[in-house]
Coordinates of C-alpha atoms and ligand atoms in Angstrom, one line a residue:
M1 CA 36.9 5.3 -7.7
I2 CA 38.7 8.0 -5.8
F3 CA 42.1 7.7 -4.2
D4 CA 44.1 10.1 -2.1
Y5 CA 46.8 12.1 -3.9
D6 CA 49.5 10.2 -2.2
E7 CA 47.8 6.8 -2.5
L8 CA 48.4 4.3 -5.4
G9 CA 45.3 3.5 -7.5
R10 CA 44.6 -0.2 -8.1
A11 CA 43.1 -2.1 -10.9
I12 CA 42.9 -5.5 -12.5
I13 CA 43.5 -5.8 -16.3
F14 CA 42.5 -9.0 -18.1
F15 CA 44.2 -10.3 -21.3
D16 CA 42.4 -12.5 -23.8
G17 CA 44.0 -15.5 -25.7
D18 CA 45.4 -13.2 -28.4
G19 CA 47.3 -11.2 -25.8
K20 CA 45.0 -8.2 -26.1
I21 CA 43.3 -6.4 -23.2
C22 CA 39.7 -7.6 -23.0
R23 CA 38.5 -6.1 -19.7
E24 CA 39.5 -3.7 -16.9
M25 CA 38.0 -3.6 -13.5
H26 CA 38.5 -1.9 -10.1
S27 CA 40.1 -3.9 -7.5
S28 CA 36.9 -3.7 -5.4
E29 CA 35.0 -5.3 -8.3
F30 CA 37.5 -8.1 -8.5
E31 CA 37.1 -8.6 -4.7
A32 CA 33.3 -8.8 -5.2
I33 CA 33.8 -11.5 -7.8
L34 CA 36.3 -13.2 -5.6
D35 CA 33.7 -13.3 -2.8
G36 CA 31.2 -14.9 -5.2
Y37 CA 28.8 -11.9 -5.2
V38 CA 29.0 -11.2 -8.9
P39 CA 29.7 -14.4 -11.0
L40 CA 31.0 -13.8 -14.6
K41 CA 29.0 -16.1 -16.7
E42 CA 30.8 -15.3 -19.9
W43 CA 34.1 -16.6 -18.4
R44 CA 32.8 -19.9 -16.9
N45 CA 35.1 -22.8 -17.2
R46 CA 37.9 -20.6 -18.5
E47 CA 41.3 -19.6 -17.2
L48 CA 42.4 -16.0 -17.9
R49 CA 45.7 -14.1 -17.7
A50 CA 45.4 -10.9 -15.7
V51 CA 47.6 -8.2 -14.2
F52 CA 47.2 -6.5 -10.8
V53 CA 48.5 -2.9 -11.3
E54 CA 49.2 0.1 -9.1
M55 CA 49.4 3.6 -10.4
D56 CA 50.1 7.1 -9.0
A57 CA 48.1 10.3 -9.5
D58 CA 50.0 10.9 -12.8
Y59 CA 48.7 7.5 -14.0
L60 CA 52.2 6.1 -14.2
L61 CA 52.7 2.4 -13.4
H62 CA 54.3 1.5 -10.1
S63 CA 53.7 -2.2 -9.9
A64 CA 52.5 -5.2 -11.9
I65 CA 51.7 -8.7 -10.8
F66 CA 51.1 -11.1 -13.8
F67 CA 48.8 -13.8 -12.5
R68 CA 46.4 -16.4 -13.8
V69 CA 42.9 -16.9 -12.5
G70 CA 40.4 -19.8 -13.3
F71 CA 36.6 -19.7 -13.3
T72 CA 34.2 -22.4 -12.3
E73 CA 31.2 -23.5 -14.4
K74 CA 29.1 -21.0 -12.5
G75 CA 31.4 -18.1 -13.5
E76 CA 32.9 -17.8 -10.0
I77 CA 36.6 -17.6 -9.3
D78 CA 38.1 -21.0 -8.5
P79 CA 37.6 -21.3 -4.7
N80 CA 41.2 -22.7 -4.4
W81 CA 42.6 -19.5 -5.8
N82 CA 44.1 -17.4 -3.0
L83 CA 47.0 -15.4 -4.4
P84 CA 47.9 -12.6 -1.8
L85 CA 48.2 -9.7 -4.3
D86 CA 49.3 -7.2 -1.6
A87 CA 52.0 -9.4 -0.2
M88 CA 53.2 -10.2 -3.7
T89 CA 53.4 -6.5 -4.5
R90 CA 55.4 -5.7 -1.4
A91 CA 57.8 -8.6 -2.0
A92 CA 58.2 -8.0 -5.7
S93 CA 61.5 -7.3 -7.3
E94 CA 62.3 -4.4 -9.6
G95 CA 61.4 -4.4 -13.2
P96 CA 61.6 -1.9 -16.1
D97 CA 61.1 1.9 -15.6
L98 CA 57.8 3.0 -17.1
G99 CA 58.0 6.7 -16.2
A100 CA 57.9 6.6 -12.3
G101 CA 61.1 4.7 -11.7
P102 CA 61.6 0.9 -11.8
I103 CA 58.2 -0.8 -11.3
K104 CA 57.7 -3.6 -8.9
L105 CA 57.2 -6.7 -11.0
A106 CA 56.2 -10.3 -10.2
C107 CA 55.8 -13.0 -12.9
A108 CA 56.4 -16.7 -13.2
S109 CA 60.2 -16.3 -13.8
Q110 CA 60.5 -13.6 -11.1
C111 CA 58.3 -14.8 -8.3
P112 CA 59.1 -13.4 -4.8
I113 CA 57.1 -16.2 -3.0
M114 CA 58.1 -19.5 -4.7
H115 CA 55.0 -21.6 -3.8
Y116 CA 52.8 -19.1 -5.7
R117 CA 54.8 -19.5 -8.8
D118 CA 52.2 -21.6 -10.6
Y119 CA 49.6 -18.8 -10.2
L120 CA 51.8 -16.4 -12.3
W121 CA 52.7 -16.1 -16.0
D122 CA 55.6 -14.7 -18.0
P123 CA 55.0 -11.6 -20.2
D124 CA 57.2 -10.1 -22.8
L125 CA 59.1 -7.6 -20.7
N126 CA 60.0 -5.2 -23.5
K127 CA 58.5 -1.8 -22.3
N128 CA 57.9 -0.5 -25.9
R129 CA 55.7 -3.4 -27.0
G130 CA 53.6 -6.3 -25.6
P131 CA 51.7 -6.3 -22.3
L132 CA 53.8 -3.6 -20.6
A133 CA 53.3 -1.1 -23.4
A134 CA 49.5 -2.0 -23.5
L135 CA 49.3 -1.6 -19.7
K136 CA 51.0 1.8 -19.9
K137 CA 48.6 3.0 -22.5
T138 CA 45.5 1.7 -20.8
I139 CA 46.4 3.3 -17.5
K140 CA 46.9 6.6 -19.2
T141 CA 43.6 6.3 -21.0
N142 CA 41.9 5.6 -17.7
K143 CA 38.6 4.0 -18.9
L144 CA 37.9 3.0 -15.3
S145 CA 37.8 6.7 -14.3
I146 CA 40.2 6.3 -11.4
Q147 CA 40.5 9.6 -9.7
F148 CA 42.9 11.1 -7.1
R149 CA 42.1 13.9 -4.7
D150 CA 44.0 17.1 -5.1
P151 CA 47.0 17.5 -2.7
P152 CA 46.7 20.1 0.0
E153 CA 48.1 23.5 -0.8
D154 CA 51.0 23.2 1.6
F155 CA 51.9 19.8 0.1
K156 CA 55.4 19.7 -1.3
P157 CA 56.8 16.9 -3.3
E158 CA 59.5 14.9 -1.6
K159 CA 62.8 16.5 -1.9
S160 CA 66.1 15.0 -1.6
A161 CA 66.6 17.0 1.6
P162 CA 68.9 15.6 4.2
E163 CA 67.0 13.3 6.6
P164 CA 66.5 15.3 9.8
Q165 CA 68.1 13.8 12.8
V166 CA 65.5 12.0 14.9
N167 CA 65.9 10.2 18.1
S168 CA 64.2 6.9 19.0
A169 CA 61.5 8.5 21.1
D170 CA 60.6 10.7 18.3
M171 CA 60.6 7.7 16.0
E172 CA 58.1 5.9 18.2
R173 CA 55.9 8.9 18.4
R174 CA 56.0 9.3 14.6
F175 CA 55.3 5.6 14.1
A176 CA 52.2 5.8 16.4
E177 CA 51.0 8.9 14.6
Y178 CA 51.5 7.2 11.3
T179 CA 49.7 4.1 12.5
A180 CA 46.7 6.2 13.7
E181 CA 46.7 8.1 10.5
M182 CA 46.7 4.8 8.5
R183 CA 43.8 3.4 10.6
S184 CA 41.7 6.5 10.2
Q185 CA 42.4 6.5 6.4
M186 CA 41.5 2.8 6.2
A187 CA 38.2 3.5 8.1
Q188 CA 37.5 6.4 5.8
L189 CA 38.2 4.2 2.8
I190 CA 35.9 1.5 4.0
K191 CA 33.2 4.1 4.7
E192 CA 33.5 5.5 1.1
H193 CA 33.5 2.0 -0.3
R194 CA 30.2 1.2 1.5
M195 CA 28.7 4.5 0.4
Q196 CA 29.7 3.8 -3.2
D197 CA 28.3 0.3 -2.9
T198 CA 25.0 1.7 -1.6
A199 CA 24.9 4.3 -4.4
S200 CA 25.7 1.7 -6.9
A201 CA 22.9 -0.6 -5.5
N202 CA 20.4 2.3 -5.7
E203 CA 21.5 3.0 -9.2
N204 CA 21.0 -0.6 -10.1
A205 CA 17.6 -0.6 -8.4
E206 CA 16.6 2.4 -10.4
G207 CA 17.9 0.8 -13.6
I208 CA 16.0 -2.3 -12.8
K209 CA 12.9 -0.3 -12.1
A210 CA 13.3 1.6 -15.5
L211 CA 13.8 -1.8 -17.2
K212 CA 10.7 -3.1 -15.6
V213 CA 8.7 -0.1 -16.7
E214 CA 10.0 -0.5 -20.2
H215 CA 9.3 -4.1 -20.1
A216 CA 5.7 -3.5 -18.9
N217 CA 5.3 -0.9 -21.7
Q218 CA 6.6 -3.3 -24.3
M219 CA 4.4 -6.1 -22.9
E220 CA 1.4 -3.8 -23.2
A221 CA 2.3 -2.8 -26.7
Y222 CA 2.7 -6.5 -27.6
R223 CA -0.6 -7.3 -25.9
L224 CA -2.3 -4.6 -28.0
R225 CA -0.7 -5.9 -31.2
L226 CA -1.7 -9.4 -30.3
K227 CA -5.3 -8.3 -29.8
E228 CA -5.3 -6.4 -33.1
K229 CA -3.9 -9.5 -34.8
E230 CA -6.5 -11.7 -33.2
E231 CA -9.3 -9.4 -34.4
E232 CA -7.8 -9.4 -37.9
L233 CA -7.7 -13.2 -37.7
K234 CA -11.3 -13.4 -36.6
E235 CA -12.3 -11.1 -39.4
A236 CA -10.4 -13.1 -41.9
E237 CA -12.0 -16.3 -40.6
T238 CA -15.4 -14.7 -40.9
R239 CA -14.6 -13.7 -44.4
N240 CA -13.3 -17.1 -45.2
Q241 CA -16.5 -18.7 -43.8
M242 CA -18.6 -16.4 -46.0
M243 CA -16.5 -17.2 -49.0
Q244 CA -16.7 -20.9 -48.2
I245 CA -20.5 -20.7 -48.1
T246 CA -20.5 -18.9 -51.5
I247 CA -18.2 -21.5 -52.9
D248 CA -20.3 -24.3 -51.6
G249 CA -23.4 -22.7 -53.1
Q250 CA -21.7 -22.3 -56.4
A251 CA -20.4 -25.8 -56.3
K252 CA -23.9 -27.1 -55.7
K253 CA -25.2 -25.0 -58.5
I254 CA -22.6 -26.3 -60.9
E255 CA -23.3 -29.9 -59.7
G256 CA -27.1 -29.3 -60.4
L257 CA -26.2 -28.0 -63.9
R258 CA -23.9 -30.9 -64.6
E259 CA -26.6 -33.4 -63.6
Y260 CA -29.2 -31.6 -65.7
F261 CA -27.0 -31.7 -68.8
E262 CA -26.0 -35.2 -68.2
H263 CA -29.6 -36.2 -67.9
K264 CA -30.4 -34.3 -71.1
L265 CA -27.4 -35.9 -72.8
E266 CA -28.5 -39.4 -71.8
Q267 CA -32.1 -38.6 -73.1
N268 CA -30.8 -37.4 -76.4
E269 CA -28.5 -40.4 -76.7
G270 CA -31.5 -42.7 -76.0
K271 CA -33.6 -41.0 -78.6
E272 CA -30.8 -41.0 -81.1
A273 CA -30.2 -44.6 -80.6
E274 CA -33.9 -45.4 -81.0
E275 CA -34.1 -43.3 -84.2
L276 CA -31.0 -45.0 -85.5
Q277 CA -32.3 -48.4 -84.7
M278 CA -35.6 -47.5 -86.5
L279 CA -33.8 -46.2 -89.5
K280 CA -31.6 -49.2 -89.6
E281 CA -34.6 -51.5 -89.4
N282 CA -36.5 -49.6 -92.1
Y283 CA -33.5 -49.7 -94.3
E284 CA -32.9 -53.4 -93.8
A285 CA -36.6 -54.1 -94.4
E286 CA -36.5 -51.9 -97.6
I287 CA -33.4 -53.6 -98.8
A288 CA -34.9 -57.0 -98.0
A289 CA -38.1 -56.1 -99.9
K290 CA -36.1 -54.9 -102.9
V291 CA -33.9 -57.9 -102.9
E292 CA -37.0 -60.1 -102.6
A293 CA -38.8 -58.4 -105.5
A294 CA -35.7 -58.5 -107.7
T295 CA -35.1 -62.2 -106.8
T296 CA -38.8 -63.0 -107.6
E297 CA -38.6 -61.2 -110.9
L298 CA -35.4 -62.9 -111.8
K299 CA -36.7 -66.3 -110.8
Q300 CA -39.8 -65.7 -112.9
L301 CA -37.6 -64.6 -115.8
L302 CA -35.4 -67.6 -115.3
Q303 CA -38.4 -69.9 -115.3
M304 CA -39.7 -68.3 -118.4
R305 CA -36.3 -68.8 -120.1
E306 CA -36.2 -72.4 -119.0
V307 CA -39.6 -73.0 -120.4
E308 CA -38.6 -71.2 -123.6
L309 CA -35.4 -73.2 -123.7
L310 CA -37.2 -76.5 -123.2
Y311 CA -39.7 -75.5 -125.9
R312 CA -36.9 -74.5 -128.2
N313 CA -35.1 -77.8 -127.6
E314 CA -38.2 -79.7 -128.3
R315 CA -38.7 -77.6 -131.4
E316 CA -35.1 -78.2 -132.6
T317 CA -35.5 -81.9 -132.1
Q318 CA -38.7 -81.8 -134.1
L319 CA -37.1 -79.8 -136.8
H320 CA -34.1 -82.1 -137.0
E321 CA -36.4 -85.0 -137.3
E322 CA -38.3 -83.1 -140.0
I323 CA -35.0 -82.3 -141.8
T324 CA -33.8 -85.9 -141.7
R325 CA -37.2 -87.1 -142.9
L326 CA -37.3 -84.5 -145.7
R327 CA -33.7 -85.3 -146.8
N328 CA -34.4 -88.9 -147.0
E329 CA -37.5 -88.2 -148.9
A330 CA -35.6 -85.8 -151.2
Q331 CA -32.8 -88.4 -151.7
E332 CA -35.3 -91.0 -152.4
L333 CA -37.1 -88.8 -154.8
T334 CA -33.9 -87.5 -156.5
G335 CA -32.3 -90.9 -156.7
N336 CA -35.4 -92.4 -158.2
S337 CA -36.1 -89.6 -160.6
G338 CA -32.2 -89.2 -161.6
N339 CA -31.8 -92.9 -162.2
Q340 CA -35.0 -93.0 -164.2
L341 CA -33.9 -89.9 -166.2
L342 CA -30.4 -91.2 -166.8
E343 CA -31.6 -94.6 -167.8
K344 CA -34.0 -92.9 -170.2
M345 CA -31.1 -90.7 -171.6
L346 CA -28.7 -93.6 -172.0
A347 CA -31.4 -95.6 -173.7
K348 CA -31.7 -92.7 -176.2
G349 CA -27.9 -93.0 -176.9
I350 CA -26.7 -90.0 -174.9
S351 CA -23.3 -90.4 -173.1
F352 CA -21.7 -88.1 -170.5
V353 CA -18.2 -86.8 -171.4
T354 CA -16.1 -84.4 -169.2
Y355 CA -12.8 -82.6 -169.8
Q356 CA -10.4 -82.5 -166.9
P357 CA -6.8 -81.1 -167.1
G358 CA -4.2 -83.8 -167.1
A359 CA -6.8 -86.5 -167.7
G360 CA -8.3 -85.1 -170.9
H361 CA -11.8 -86.1 -172.1
I362 CA -13.3 -88.8 -169.9
T363 CA -16.6 -90.6 -170.6
I364 CA -18.5 -91.2 -167.4
P365 CA -20.5 -94.4 -167.1
A366 CA -24.1 -93.9 -165.7
S367 CA -23.2 -95.7 -162.5
E368 CA -20.4 -93.3 -161.7
I369 CA -22.2 -90.1 -162.5
S370 CA -23.3 -89.7 -158.9
R371 CA -19.7 -90.1 -157.7
F372 CA -18.4 -87.6 -160.2
M373 CA -21.1 -85.1 -159.3
D374 CA -20.1 -85.5 -155.6
N375 CA -16.4 -84.5 -156.3
P376 CA -15.2 -83.9 -159.8
V377 CA -11.6 -83.2 -158.7
A378 CA -11.3 -86.4 -156.8
Y379 CA -12.7 -88.2 -159.8
A380 CA -10.1 -86.6 -162.1
A381 CA -7.3 -87.5 -159.7
Q382 CA -8.4 -91.1 -159.6
T383 CA -8.5 -91.1 -163.4
C384 CA -4.9 -89.8 -163.5
G385 CA -3.7 -92.3 -161.0
V386 CA -2.7 -89.9 -158.2
N387 CA -4.4 -88.8 -155.0
E388 CA -6.5 -85.7 -154.8
E389 CA -3.9 -83.7 -153.0
H390 CA -1.2 -84.4 -155.5
Y391 CA -3.6 -83.6 -158.3
T392 CA -4.6 -80.3 -156.8
A393 CA -0.9 -79.2 -156.4
W394 CA -0.2 -80.2 -160.0
L395 CA -3.3 -78.3 -161.2
E396 CA -2.1 -75.1 -159.5
H397 CA 1.3 -75.5 -161.1
Y398 CA -0.3 -76.2 -164.5
Q399 CA -2.5 -73.1 -164.4
A400 CA 0.5 -70.8 -163.3
P401 CA 4.0 -72.4 -163.8
V402 CA 6.1 -70.3 -161.4
C403 CA 8.4 -71.1 -158.5
S404 CA 6.3 -71.5 -155.4
A405 CA 9.3 -71.3 -152.9
D406 CA 8.7 -69.0 -150.0
L407 CA 11.3 -66.3 -149.5
D408 CA 12.6 -64.9 -146.2
D409 CA 10.6 -61.6 -146.6
G410 CA 7.3 -63.6 -146.8
S411 CA 6.8 -63.3 -150.5
S412 CA 7.0 -66.1 -153.1
C413 CA 9.9 -66.5 -155.5
G414 CA 7.6 -66.3 -158.7
E415 CA 10.4 -67.3 -161.1
N416 CA 9.0 -68.7 -164.5
I417 CA 9.6 -72.5 -164.8
D418 CA 8.7 -75.2 -167.3
R419 CA 5.1 -76.5 -167.3
I420 CA 4.7 -80.2 -166.6
S421 CA 1.7 -81.5 -168.5
S422 CA 1.1 -84.8 -166.7
P423 CA 0.2 -85.0 -163.0
A424 CA 2.1 -88.3 -162.8
D425 CA 5.3 -86.6 -163.8
F426 CA 4.9 -83.9 -161.3
H427 CA 6.8 -84.0 -158.0
I428 CA 5.9 -81.6 -155.2
G429 CA 9.0 -79.5 -154.2
I430 CA 10.8 -80.2 -157.5
G431 CA 8.4 -79.6 -160.4
D432 CA 7.1 -76.4 -159.0
R433 CA 10.5 -74.8 -158.1
C434 CA 13.1 -72.9 -160.0
E435 CA 16.7 -74.1 -160.2
T436 CA 17.7 -72.2 -157.1
H437 CA 14.9 -73.4 -154.8
R438 CA 14.5 -77.0 -156.1
E439 CA 14.9 -79.6 -153.3
L440 CA 17.5 -82.2 -154.2
K441 CA 16.5 -85.8 -155.0
G442 CA 13.3 -85.4 -153.2
A443 CA 15.1 -85.9 -149.8
H444 CA 12.8 -83.3 -148.3
L445 CA 9.8 -83.5 -150.4
S446 CA 7.1 -81.4 -148.8
V447 CA 3.5 -81.0 -149.5
V448 CA 3.1 -77.7 -151.3
S449 CA -0.5 -77.3 -152.1
N450 CA -1.9 -77.2 -148.7
K451 CA -3.5 -73.8 -149.1
P452 CA -7.2 -73.4 -148.4
Ligands
LIG501 ZN1 12.4 -70.2 -157.4

């Protein structure tokens, strides 16, 4: 934006919540927003702090109005906002000097028109830091490219020359000239403004056109890529179908093989079972036959044995009977012949005498010969007046007169003792013992000669 050399450039500077400058704009741009032509969507439903500034051709600050502005949900400036920035600037009081003399400053605590006080805010007024320092720096940087026309060659800065004396008629003429000049300048400004707007619109249209072309190109590129991808997809689908067919074929083949082997397996199983059954039956039959044969044989053997046994029993009975009969016959014969012989011998004067230890010589009558013959010892014992057992014990002592006491080591004592010549005087446990082993008074008389 271009201003005249003696004009003041205008701009709006916005501060964010942290107190930093977030945006700068020309006053015309702000007016366009204010008129609702260009809504600011990024600021909808927000209230921002801003500063209306004026600067000279040396980019020095001349005035600053610290105001607030709210935005609707469409991004337009609150329609109730109607702060007269020009009027505020004209009425503002003096503030700090930022290089071009004291600036005109309006803020909440220094408000020239009291009923606009709520539209304003209070900055830190230290000129070396805070908003004032930031403003000074931003204006010098001139991001907005605010330009001023060069002054005419004959232009001379104001001097502190003495005011020329002017009369009232002259004053009126000058005022009229000044007004006319102002009007022509204003008309020129408006004209420039419109031209700039047109240029800007053209520029925008060209930009939009370029964007459209770019967009169309991109769309075409995307369309081509899509087509490519679709073809690839189609190809992949075809391939998949082929593979599916192959897989199906192989699956069928495998299924067939599986069935074939299952069938074969079943057949083999059936055969094996049959063979097994046959073998089992054969085996059972064989075993049964063997058992039958063995049983028959054994039965026959048993029968034979039974017959033999029966025969043998019969034979035994017969033999017993025979023996008894023969014995009787023999006894009869012996008795008859013995008695006859003895009677004949006695008649001829022969007598029978025997010698028995303890009993001496005994003459045996013919009637007792048979008894003597049956048991000579018993006969001798009877003759001595003792029983057979007593006699036998005595006879043993008589034949070997030693102590018969049993010792602990299993042997006999064997001590020589006196011989007792008569069985009647002999006492078992006393007569056949030495002094040491003799049992007293016969209290424990025991049978000694019980040996076989
Ligand atoms: Zn003894």
